[in-house]
PDB file of C-alpha atoms in Angstrom:
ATOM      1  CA  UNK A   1      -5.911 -10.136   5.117  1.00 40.00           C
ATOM      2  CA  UNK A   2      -3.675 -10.054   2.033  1.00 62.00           C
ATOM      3  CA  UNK A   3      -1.879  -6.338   1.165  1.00 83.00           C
ATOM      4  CA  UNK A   4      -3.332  -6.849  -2.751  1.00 90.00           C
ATOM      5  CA  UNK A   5      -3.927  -5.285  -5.845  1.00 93.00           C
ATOM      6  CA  UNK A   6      -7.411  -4.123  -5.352  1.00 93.00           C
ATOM      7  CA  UNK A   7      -6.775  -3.741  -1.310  1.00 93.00           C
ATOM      8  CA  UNK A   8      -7.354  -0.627   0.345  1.00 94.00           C
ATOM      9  CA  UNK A   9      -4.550  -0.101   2.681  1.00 95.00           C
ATOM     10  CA  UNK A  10      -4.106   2.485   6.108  1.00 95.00           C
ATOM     11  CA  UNK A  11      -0.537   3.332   7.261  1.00 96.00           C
ATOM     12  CA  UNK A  12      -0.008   5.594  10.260  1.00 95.00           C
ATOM     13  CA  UNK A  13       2.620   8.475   9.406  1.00 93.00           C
ATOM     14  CA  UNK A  14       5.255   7.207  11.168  1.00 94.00           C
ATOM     15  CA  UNK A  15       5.374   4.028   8.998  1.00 95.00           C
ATOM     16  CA  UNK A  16       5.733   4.962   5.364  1.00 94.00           C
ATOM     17  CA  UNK A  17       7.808   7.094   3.200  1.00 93.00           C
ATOM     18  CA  UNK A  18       7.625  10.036   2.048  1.00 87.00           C
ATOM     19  CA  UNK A  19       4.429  11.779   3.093  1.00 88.00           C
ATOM     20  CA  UNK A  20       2.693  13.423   6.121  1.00 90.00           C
ATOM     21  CA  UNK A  21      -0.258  12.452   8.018  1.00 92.00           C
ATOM     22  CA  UNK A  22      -1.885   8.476   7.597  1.00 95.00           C
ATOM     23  CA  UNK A  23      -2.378   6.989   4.490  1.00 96.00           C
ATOM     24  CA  UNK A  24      -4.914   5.858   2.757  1.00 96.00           C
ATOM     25  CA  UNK A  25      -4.248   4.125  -0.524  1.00 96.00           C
ATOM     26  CA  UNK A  26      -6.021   1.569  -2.726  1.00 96.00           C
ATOM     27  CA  UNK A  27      -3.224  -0.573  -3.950  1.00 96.00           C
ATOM     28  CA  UNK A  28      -3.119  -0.868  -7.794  1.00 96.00           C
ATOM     29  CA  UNK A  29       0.216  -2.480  -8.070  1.00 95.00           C
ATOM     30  CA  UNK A  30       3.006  -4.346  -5.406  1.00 95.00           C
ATOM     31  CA  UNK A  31       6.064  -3.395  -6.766  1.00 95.00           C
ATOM     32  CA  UNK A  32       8.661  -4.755  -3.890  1.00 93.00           C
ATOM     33  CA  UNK A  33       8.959  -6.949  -1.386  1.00 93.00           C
ATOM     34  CA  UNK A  34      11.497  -7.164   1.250  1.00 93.00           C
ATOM     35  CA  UNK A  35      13.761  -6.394   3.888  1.00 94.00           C
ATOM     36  CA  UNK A  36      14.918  -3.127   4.992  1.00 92.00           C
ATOM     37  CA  UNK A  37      16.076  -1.200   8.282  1.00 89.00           C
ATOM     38  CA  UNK A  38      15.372  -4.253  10.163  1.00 93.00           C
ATOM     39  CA  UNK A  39      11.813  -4.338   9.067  1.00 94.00           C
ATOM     40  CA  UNK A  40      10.032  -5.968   6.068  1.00 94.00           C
ATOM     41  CA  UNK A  41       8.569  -2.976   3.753  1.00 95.00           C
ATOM     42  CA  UNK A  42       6.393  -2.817   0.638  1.00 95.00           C
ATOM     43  CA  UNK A  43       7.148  -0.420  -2.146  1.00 96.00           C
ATOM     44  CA  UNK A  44       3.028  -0.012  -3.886  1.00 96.00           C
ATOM     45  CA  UNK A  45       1.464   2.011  -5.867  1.00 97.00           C
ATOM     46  CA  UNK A  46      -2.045   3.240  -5.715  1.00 96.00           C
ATOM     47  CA  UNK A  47      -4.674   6.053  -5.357  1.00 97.00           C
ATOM     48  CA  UNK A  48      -4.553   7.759  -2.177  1.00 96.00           C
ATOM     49  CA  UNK A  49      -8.035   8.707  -0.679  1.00 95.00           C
ATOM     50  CA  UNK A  50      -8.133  11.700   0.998  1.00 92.00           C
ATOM     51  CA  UNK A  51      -9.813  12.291   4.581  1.00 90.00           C
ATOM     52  CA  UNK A  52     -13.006  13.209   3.061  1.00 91.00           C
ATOM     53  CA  UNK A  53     -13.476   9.822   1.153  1.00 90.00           C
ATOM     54  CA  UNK A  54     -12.281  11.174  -2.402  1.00 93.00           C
ATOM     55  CA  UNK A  55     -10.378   8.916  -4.591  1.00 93.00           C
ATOM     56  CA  UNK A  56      -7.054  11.196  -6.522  1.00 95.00           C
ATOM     57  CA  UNK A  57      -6.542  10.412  -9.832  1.00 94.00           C
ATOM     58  CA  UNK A  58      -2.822  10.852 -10.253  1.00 94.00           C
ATOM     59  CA  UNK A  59      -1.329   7.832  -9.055  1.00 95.00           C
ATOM     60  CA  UNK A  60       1.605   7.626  -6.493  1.00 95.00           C
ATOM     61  CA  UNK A  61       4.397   5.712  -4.941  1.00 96.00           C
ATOM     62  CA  UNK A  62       4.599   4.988  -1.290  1.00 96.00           C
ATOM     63  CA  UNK A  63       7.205   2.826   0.289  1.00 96.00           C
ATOM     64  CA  UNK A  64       5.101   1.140   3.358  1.00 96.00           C
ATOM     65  CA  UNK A  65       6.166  -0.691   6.778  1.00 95.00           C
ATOM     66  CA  UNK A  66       4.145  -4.227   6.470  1.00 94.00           C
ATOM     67  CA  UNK A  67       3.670  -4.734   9.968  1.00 94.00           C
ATOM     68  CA  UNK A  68       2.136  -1.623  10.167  1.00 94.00           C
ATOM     69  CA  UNK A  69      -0.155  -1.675   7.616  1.00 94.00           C
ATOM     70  CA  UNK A  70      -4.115  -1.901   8.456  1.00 92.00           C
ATOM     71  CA  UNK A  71      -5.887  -3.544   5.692  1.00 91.00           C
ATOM     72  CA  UNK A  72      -9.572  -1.753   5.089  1.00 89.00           C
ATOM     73  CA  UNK A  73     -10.674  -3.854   2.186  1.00 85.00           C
ATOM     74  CA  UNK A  74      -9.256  -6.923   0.976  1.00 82.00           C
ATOM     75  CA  UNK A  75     -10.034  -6.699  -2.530  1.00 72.00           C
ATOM     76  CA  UNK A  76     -12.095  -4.560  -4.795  1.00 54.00           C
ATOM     77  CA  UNK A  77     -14.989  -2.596  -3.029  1.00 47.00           C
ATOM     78  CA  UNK A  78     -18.081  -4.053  -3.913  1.00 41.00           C
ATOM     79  CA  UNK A  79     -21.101  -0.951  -4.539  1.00 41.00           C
ATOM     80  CA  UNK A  80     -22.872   0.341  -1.783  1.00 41.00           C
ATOM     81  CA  UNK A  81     -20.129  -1.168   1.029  1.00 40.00           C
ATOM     82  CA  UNK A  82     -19.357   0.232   4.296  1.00 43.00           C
ATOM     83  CA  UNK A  83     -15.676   0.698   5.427  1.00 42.00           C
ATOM     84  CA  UNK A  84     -14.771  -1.000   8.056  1.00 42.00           C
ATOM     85  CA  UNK A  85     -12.477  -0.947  11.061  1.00 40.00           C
ATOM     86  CA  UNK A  86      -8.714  -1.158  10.597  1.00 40.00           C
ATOM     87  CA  UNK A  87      -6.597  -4.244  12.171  1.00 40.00           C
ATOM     88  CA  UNK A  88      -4.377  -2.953  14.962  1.00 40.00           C
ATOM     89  CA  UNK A  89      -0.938  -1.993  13.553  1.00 40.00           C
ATOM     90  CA  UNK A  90       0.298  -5.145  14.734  1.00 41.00           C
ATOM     91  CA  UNK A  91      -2.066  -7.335  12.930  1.00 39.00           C
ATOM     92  CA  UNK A  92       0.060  -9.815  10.940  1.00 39.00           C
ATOM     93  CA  UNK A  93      -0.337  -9.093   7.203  1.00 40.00           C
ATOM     94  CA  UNK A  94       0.482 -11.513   4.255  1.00 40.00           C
ATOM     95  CA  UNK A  95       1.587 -10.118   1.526  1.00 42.00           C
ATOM     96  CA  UNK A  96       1.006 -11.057  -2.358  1.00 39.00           C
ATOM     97  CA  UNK A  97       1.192  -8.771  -5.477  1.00 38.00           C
ATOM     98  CA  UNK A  98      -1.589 -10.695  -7.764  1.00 38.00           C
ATOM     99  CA  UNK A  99      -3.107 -14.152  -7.014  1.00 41.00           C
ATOM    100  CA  UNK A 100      -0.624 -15.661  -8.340  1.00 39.00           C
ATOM    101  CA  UNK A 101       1.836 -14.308  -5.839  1.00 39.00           C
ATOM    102  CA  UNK A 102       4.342 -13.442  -8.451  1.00 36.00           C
ATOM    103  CA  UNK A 103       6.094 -10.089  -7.461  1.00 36.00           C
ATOM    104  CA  UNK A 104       9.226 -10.418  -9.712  1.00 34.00           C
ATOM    105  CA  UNK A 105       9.752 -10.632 -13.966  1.00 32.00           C
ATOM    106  CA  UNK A 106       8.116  -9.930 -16.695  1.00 34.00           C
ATOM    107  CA  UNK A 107       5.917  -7.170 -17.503  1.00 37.00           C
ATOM    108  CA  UNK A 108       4.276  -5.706 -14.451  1.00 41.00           C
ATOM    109  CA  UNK A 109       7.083  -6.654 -12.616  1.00 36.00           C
ATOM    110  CA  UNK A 110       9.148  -4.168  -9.987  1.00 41.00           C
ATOM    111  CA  UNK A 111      12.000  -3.265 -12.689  1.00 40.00           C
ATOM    112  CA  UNK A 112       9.711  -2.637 -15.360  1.00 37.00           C
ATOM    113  CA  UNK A 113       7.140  -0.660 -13.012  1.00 40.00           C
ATOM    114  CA  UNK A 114      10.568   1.640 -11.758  1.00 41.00           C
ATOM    115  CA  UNK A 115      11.140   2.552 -15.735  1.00 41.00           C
ATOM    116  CA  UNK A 116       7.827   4.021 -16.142  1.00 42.00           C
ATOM    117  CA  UNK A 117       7.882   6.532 -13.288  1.00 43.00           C
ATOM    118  CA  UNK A 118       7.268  10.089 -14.021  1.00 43.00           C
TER     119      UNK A 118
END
């Protein structure tokens, strides 16, 4: 299952920065890509949706461990759907930023998305 714009993403505690408690997060941009601390991690930005199933408005930043990443939806959440089960944290995940794949230059892209923050 691809970590994607539109994906709805679950990341235990332990495997993200900064925050407390799991994650929830529907991804609305991938910023970065790549190694760190041994591990590959995902800088993304999204809504978080809190235990009770509400979607926040203000979006935020999280900086995510991609093998531990469980993938609840794939893509935008059609009406009326059910979540579903999250992968083991082990599950492989591929990663792309749009369908494309691009996560580098241009508008949209990492550097530009870094210039914007509040």
């Amino acid at each position: 299952m691809p970590l994607a714009v539109g994906a709805t993403i679950r990341v235990p505690d332990d495997a993200y920065r900064f925050g407390e408690g799991p994650l929830t997060l529907r991804i609305t941009e991938v910023l970065s890509i790549g190694p760190f601390e041994g591990r590959v991690w995902a800088e993304v930005r999204g809504h978080e949706i809190t235990p009770d199933g509400a979607l926040r408005t203000r979006a935020r930043f999280a900086f995510v461990r991609v093998d531990r990443v469980g993938v609840l939806f794939a893509g935008a959440e059609p009406a009326g759907s059910t979540a579903r089960p999250a992968p083991p944290p082990d599950h492989p995940v591929s990663v792309v930023a749009d369908p494309s794949g691009s996560v580098t230059g241009g508008p949209g892209s990492a550097e530009a998305a870094r210039a914007d923050r509040p």
